[in-house]
Amino acid sequence: LAANYLNEITWVGGDITQGPSNRGDGVPDETCSTTCTTAQLINAVTIELHLLARSQETTPGYTDTKNYTLGTAAVTLSADDRKYKRHAYSTTVRLNNVSGRREAP
């Protein structure tokens, strides 16, 4: 059940602020596996970011034999692309402007 953030916070233990009882359990209620809709993105609090960086110049005698998976996407390199050195980066970014306003004090 999704939390209604328009309602006043109901505290566990009455006046003792042990935590809110009407702000959800911290587990995502919904995820999107491919393309998210605008309605889904309005509630996003984190983003998984994947980047595959490539050198600008080819490296003589170098052949990239690695397979790259960025999130759920597999990257297939052509024979000409295998001459470049690459590095894969992944991180999770917290969207403070959305998640910050929904945190209980």
CSV table of C-alpha atoms in Angstrom, one decimal:
chain,number,residue,atom,x,y,z
A,1,LEU,CA,0.0,0.0,0.0
A,2,ALA,CA,1.5,3.3,-1.1
A,3,ALA,CA,2.0,6.0,1.6
A,4,ASN,CA,0.0,9.2,1.3
A,5,TYR,CA,2.5,12.0,2.0
A,6,LEU,CA,-0.3,14.6,2.2
A,7,ASN,CA,-1.5,13.2,5.5
A,8,GLU,CA,0.0,14.4,8.8
A,9,ILE,CA,2.7,12.0,10.2
A,10,THR,CA,1.4,9.5,12.7
A,11,TRP,CA,4.2,8.6,15.1
A,12,VAL,CA,4.8,5.2,16.5
A,13,GLY,CA,4.4,5.4,20.3
A,14,GLY,CA,2.2,8.6,20.2
A,15,ASP,CA,4.3,11.6,21.1
A,16,ILE,CA,7.5,9.6,21.3
A,17,THR,CA,9.1,10.0,17.9
A,18,GLN,CA,10.3,6.5,17.3
A,19,GLY,CA,9.4,6.7,13.7
A,20,PRO,CA,6.5,7.4,11.5
A,21,SER,CA,3.8,4.6,11.1
A,22,ASN,CA,2.3,6.0,7.9
A,23,ARG,CA,5.3,6.6,5.7
A,24,GLY,CA,5.9,3.2,4.1
A,25,ASP,CA,8.4,0.5,5.0
A,26,GLY,CA,11.3,1.8,2.8
A,27,VAL,CA,10.9,-1.0,0.2
A,28,PRO,CA,10.1,0.2,-3.3
A,29,ASP,CA,6.4,-0.2,-4.2
A,30,GLU,CA,7.0,-0.3,-7.9
A,31,THR,CA,9.9,-0.7,-10.3
A,32,CYS,CA,10.1,-0.5,-14.0
A,33,SER,CA,12.3,-2.9,-15.9
A,34,THR,CA,12.4,-1.2,-19.3
A,35,THR,CA,11.0,2.3,-20.0
A,36,CYS,CA,9.5,4.1,-17.1
A,37,THR,CA,6.3,6.2,-17.5
A,38,THR,CA,6.1,9.8,-16.2
A,39,ALA,CA,3.9,8.6,-13.4
A,40,GLN,CA,6.5,6.1,-12.3
A,41,LEU,CA,9.4,8.6,-12.6
A,42,ILE,CA,7.7,11.2,-10.3
A,43,ASN,CA,8.4,8.8,-7.4
A,44,ALA,CA,12.0,7.9,-8.3
A,45,VAL,CA,14.4,8.3,-5.4
A,46,THR,CA,17.5,6.7,-7.0
A,47,ILE,CA,19.0,6.1,-10.4
A,48,GLU,CA,21.4,3.3,-11.4
A,49,LEU,CA,24.0,4.9,-13.7
A,50,HIS,CA,26.2,2.8,-16.0
A,51,LEU,CA,28.9,4.3,-18.2
A,52,LEU,CA,31.3,2.7,-20.7
A,53,ALA,CA,34.2,5.0,-21.4
A,54,ARG,CA,36.5,4.5,-24.4
A,55,SER,CA,39.9,6.0,-25.2
A,56,GLN,CA,40.0,8.5,-28.1
A,57,GLU,CA,42.8,6.7,-30.0
A,58,THR,CA,43.3,3.1,-30.8
A,59,THR,CA,46.1,1.2,-29.1
A,60,PRO,CA,48.4,-0.5,-31.5
A,61,GLY,CA,48.5,-4.3,-30.9
A,62,TYR,CA,45.6,-4.2,-28.4
A,63,THR,CA,42.5,-6.2,-28.7
A,64,ASP,CA,39.7,-5.8,-26.2
A,65,THR,CA,38.4,-9.3,-25.5
A,66,LYS,CA,36.1,-8.3,-22.6
A,67,ASN,CA,32.3,-8.5,-22.6
A,68,TYR,CA,30.5,-5.6,-21.0
A,69,THR,CA,27.2,-5.6,-19.3
A,70,LEU,CA,25.8,-2.3,-18.2
A,71,GLY,CA,22.8,-2.9,-16.0
A,72,THR,CA,20.7,-5.3,-18.0
A,73,ALA,CA,22.1,-4.3,-21.4
A,74,ALA,CA,24.9,-6.3,-23.0
A,75,VAL,CA,27.4,-4.3,-25.2
A,76,THR,CA,28.6,-6.0,-28.3
A,77,LEU,CA,31.8,-4.7,-29.8
A,78,SER,CA,32.6,-4.9,-33.5
A,79,ALA,CA,36.0,-6.0,-34.7
A,80,ASP,CA,37.1,-2.4,-35.3
A,81,ASP,CA,35.8,-1.3,-31.9
A,82,ARG,CA,38.0,-3.9,-30.1
A,83,LYS,CA,41.1,-1.8,-30.8
A,84,TYR,CA,40.2,0.8,-28.1
A,85,LYS,CA,40.8,0.5,-24.4
A,86,ARG,CA,37.7,0.8,-22.3
A,87,HIS,CA,36.6,1.1,-18.6
A,88,ALA,CA,33.1,0.4,-17.2
A,89,TYR,CA,31.7,2.5,-14.3
A,90,SER,CA,28.5,1.8,-12.3
A,91,THR,CA,27.0,3.7,-9.4
A,92,THR,CA,23.7,4.4,-7.7
A,93,VAL,CA,22.8,8.1,-7.4
A,94,ARG,CA,20.3,9.3,-4.8
A,95,LEU,CA,17.9,12.0,-5.9
A,96,ASN,CA,17.9,14.3,-2.9
A,97,ASN,CA,15.2,16.7,-4.1
A,98,VAL,CA,12.7,13.9,-4.2
A,99,SER,CA,13.8,11.6,-1.4
A,100,GLY,CA,14.7,14.4,1.0
A,101,ARG,CA,11.2,15.8,1.2
A,102,ARG,CA,9.7,12.4,1.9
A,103,GLU,CA,12.0,11.5,4.8
A,104,ALA,CA,10.6,11.7,8.3
A,105,PRO,CA,12.4,14.2,10.5
